[in-house]
Amino acid sequence: DMRSDRYIDLIERLVEASRAPALTAHADQPASTTLPALARRDWKRLRQGVQRVPEPAADADLHRIRILAKRARYAAEAAAPIAGKTVPRFSEAAAALQDILGDHQDSATAQVWLRGAGSGSRAFVAGELCALEREVAARDRAEWPKVWKKLDRKRLRRWMI
């Protein structure tokens, strides 16, 4: 509700933030050094996350990797105008990882939903669909490490300081 105290408080805080934005210690540094360094931080988080994934990975682990891949990709895209020609290739590889893990997450979510489909003929059809989704998830589980290896190449991240 736009008349609620909560909404009015939000608007007041946004107006105040626009008048006196909180700046970090890096605010006066050139983007050519700051943006690649920030992208490197998100890259390291992604890489560490992948290294910590147990075998076999739980659905939640793969979803977390997808979120980290998205952050690394967006950080790279923010740095692209000043960081060089390899950034788009890095972003494309990160997007590929994000896509395959997104497909896996969609499949895992669909399976959970389908398992609660009810009884009778609906349950039979839901079971068939669930089996198809299990195949998709298995394919994605087998494929994501290959997609990761394409992203985890030193030449794709040389631009990160």
Short mmCIF file of C-alpha atoms in Angstrom, two decimals:
data_model
loop_
_atom_site.label_atom_id
_atom_site.label_comp_id
_atom_site.label_asym_id
_atom_site.label_seq_id
_atom_site.Cartn_x
_atom_site.Cartn_y
_atom_site.Cartn_z
CA ASP A 1 0.00 0.00 0.00
CA MET A 2 1.48 3.32 -1.05
CA ARG A 3 -0.04 5.07 1.97
CA SER A 4 1.47 2.76 4.56
CA ASP A 5 4.09 3.94 7.03
CA ARG A 6 6.47 1.35 5.63
CA TYR A 7 6.18 2.72 2.08
CA ILE A 8 6.55 6.33 3.21
CA ASP A 9 9.64 5.36 5.22
CA LEU A 10 11.10 3.68 2.14
CA ILE A 11 10.53 6.78 -0.01
CA GLU A 12 12.12 9.02 2.62
CA ARG A 13 15.18 6.76 2.83
CA LEU A 14 15.53 6.68 -0.96
CA VAL A 15 15.36 10.47 -1.16
CA GLU A 16 17.98 10.77 1.60
CA ALA A 17 20.24 8.23 -0.12
CA SER A 18 20.03 10.20 -3.36
CA ARG A 19 21.07 13.39 -1.56
CA ALA A 20 23.99 11.87 0.33
CA PRO A 21 24.92 8.48 -1.13
CA ALA A 22 27.06 6.20 1.01
CA LEU A 23 30.32 5.70 -0.85
CA THR A 24 32.86 2.95 -0.36
CA ALA A 25 36.60 3.43 -0.05
CA HIS A 26 36.91 2.54 -3.74
CA ALA A 27 34.63 5.36 -4.93
CA ASP A 28 37.53 7.65 -5.82
CA GLN A 29 39.53 4.92 -7.60
CA PRO A 30 39.53 4.57 -11.39
CA ALA A 31 37.03 2.10 -12.81
CA SER A 32 39.84 0.45 -14.79
CA THR A 33 41.26 -0.99 -11.57
CA THR A 34 38.18 -1.18 -9.35
CA LEU A 35 35.78 -3.04 -11.65
CA PRO A 36 38.14 -5.88 -12.59
CA ALA A 37 39.04 -6.31 -8.92
CA LEU A 38 35.37 -6.52 -7.96
CA ALA A 39 34.78 -9.04 -10.74
CA ARG A 40 37.72 -11.09 -9.50
CA ARG A 41 36.13 -11.21 -6.04
CA ASP A 42 32.91 -12.65 -7.48
CA TRP A 43 34.95 -15.06 -9.63
CA LYS A 44 36.81 -16.33 -6.56
CA ARG A 45 33.53 -16.89 -4.73
CA LEU A 46 32.24 -18.90 -7.68
CA ARG A 47 35.40 -20.96 -7.97
CA GLN A 48 35.47 -21.70 -4.24
CA GLY A 49 31.80 -22.62 -4.37
CA VAL A 50 32.43 -25.10 -7.17
CA GLN A 51 35.37 -26.61 -5.30
CA ARG A 52 33.18 -27.14 -2.23
CA VAL A 53 30.38 -28.95 -4.07
CA PRO A 54 30.22 -32.54 -2.81
CA GLU A 55 29.90 -35.48 -5.16
CA PRO A 56 27.12 -36.14 -5.84
CA ALA A 57 25.92 -32.56 -5.60
CA ALA A 58 22.61 -31.76 -3.96
CA ASP A 59 20.12 -29.70 -5.93
CA ALA A 60 20.61 -26.82 -3.48
CA ASP A 61 24.39 -26.89 -4.09
CA LEU A 62 23.91 -26.59 -7.83
CA HIS A 63 21.40 -23.78 -7.35
CA ARG A 64 23.92 -21.92 -5.18
CA ILE A 65 26.57 -22.32 -7.91
CA ARG A 66 24.10 -20.90 -10.42
CA ILE A 67 23.59 -17.81 -8.27
CA LEU A 68 27.36 -17.35 -7.91
CA ALA A 69 27.79 -17.77 -11.68
CA LYS A 70 25.17 -15.09 -12.26
CA ARG A 71 27.01 -12.69 -9.95
CA ALA A 72 30.34 -13.37 -11.66
CA ARG A 73 28.76 -12.86 -15.07
CA TYR A 74 27.11 -9.57 -14.12
CA ALA A 75 30.31 -8.29 -12.53
CA ALA A 76 32.18 -9.11 -15.73
CA GLU A 77 29.56 -7.40 -17.85
CA ALA A 78 29.85 -4.27 -15.70
CA ALA A 79 33.62 -4.26 -16.31
CA ALA A 80 33.37 -5.03 -20.04
CA PRO A 81 33.62 -1.44 -21.34
CA ILE A 82 37.01 -0.94 -19.69
CA ALA A 83 38.43 -4.44 -19.30
CA GLY A 84 39.12 -5.76 -22.78
CA LYS A 85 38.11 -8.19 -25.47
CA THR A 86 38.09 -11.40 -23.44
CA VAL A 87 35.36 -10.19 -21.10
CA PRO A 88 32.52 -11.07 -23.50
CA ARG A 89 33.92 -14.60 -23.85
CA PHE A 90 34.08 -14.91 -20.07
CA SER A 91 30.50 -13.62 -19.80
CA GLU A 92 29.29 -16.08 -22.44
CA ALA A 93 30.94 -18.99 -20.63
CA ALA A 94 29.44 -17.85 -17.32
CA ALA A 95 26.03 -17.52 -18.99
CA ALA A 96 26.34 -21.09 -20.31
CA LEU A 97 27.00 -22.35 -16.77
CA GLN A 98 24.14 -20.26 -15.44
CA ASP A 99 21.82 -21.64 -18.15
CA ILE A 100 22.56 -25.31 -17.60
CA LEU A 101 22.25 -24.94 -13.84
CA GLY A 102 19.05 -22.94 -14.36
CA ASP A 103 17.63 -25.80 -16.44
CA HIS A 104 18.59 -28.18 -13.65
CA GLN A 105 16.89 -26.00 -11.04
CA ASP A 106 13.74 -25.77 -13.17
CA SER A 107 13.71 -29.56 -13.47
CA ALA A 108 14.26 -30.09 -9.74
CA THR A 109 11.45 -27.64 -8.93
CA ALA A 110 9.12 -29.30 -11.44
CA GLN A 111 9.81 -32.72 -9.93
CA VAL A 112 8.87 -31.52 -6.46
CA TRP A 113 5.67 -29.98 -7.78
CA LEU A 114 4.77 -33.04 -9.85
CA ARG A 115 5.20 -35.39 -6.88
CA GLY A 116 2.33 -33.61 -5.17
CA ALA A 117 0.01 -33.92 -8.17
CA GLY A 118 -2.71 -35.93 -6.48
CA SER A 119 -4.13 -39.33 -7.25
CA GLY A 120 -5.61 -41.39 -10.04
CA SER A 121 -4.87 -40.59 -13.66
CA ARG A 122 -3.38 -37.23 -12.70
CA ALA A 123 -0.81 -38.98 -10.55
CA PHE A 124 0.08 -41.32 -13.40
CA VAL A 125 0.64 -38.46 -15.85
CA ALA A 126 2.55 -36.52 -13.19
CA GLY A 127 4.73 -39.58 -12.62
CA GLU A 128 5.51 -39.79 -16.33
CA LEU A 129 6.37 -36.10 -16.45
CA CYS A 130 8.47 -36.46 -13.32
CA ALA A 131 10.45 -39.26 -15.00
CA LEU A 132 11.12 -36.98 -17.98
CA GLU A 133 12.26 -34.20 -15.65
CA ARG A 134 14.56 -36.66 -13.87
CA GLU A 135 16.19 -37.38 -17.24
CA VAL A 136 16.68 -33.67 -17.88
CA ALA A 137 18.20 -33.22 -14.42
CA ALA A 138 20.53 -36.19 -14.95
CA ARG A 139 21.67 -34.77 -18.29
CA ASP A 140 22.32 -31.37 -16.72
CA ARG A 141 24.21 -32.97 -13.81
CA ALA A 142 26.45 -34.82 -16.25
CA GLU A 143 27.00 -31.76 -18.43
CA TRP A 144 27.60 -28.93 -15.94
CA PRO A 145 31.19 -29.94 -15.03
CA LYS A 146 32.12 -29.72 -18.73
CA VAL A 147 30.56 -26.28 -18.99
CA TRP A 148 32.42 -25.26 -15.81
CA LYS A 149 35.74 -26.33 -17.33
CA LYS A 150 35.10 -24.05 -20.31
CA LEU A 151 34.64 -21.13 -17.91
CA ASP A 152 37.53 -22.04 -15.61
CA ARG A 153 40.22 -21.08 -18.10
CA LYS A 154 42.96 -18.68 -17.18
CA ARG A 155 42.89 -16.96 -20.57
CA LEU A 156 39.25 -15.97 -20.01
CA ARG A 157 40.05 -14.10 -16.81
CA ARG A 158 43.38 -12.41 -17.53
CA TRP A 159 41.55 -9.10 -17.53
CA MET A 160 40.84 -9.47 -13.80
CA ILE A 161 43.50 -7.63 -11.84
#
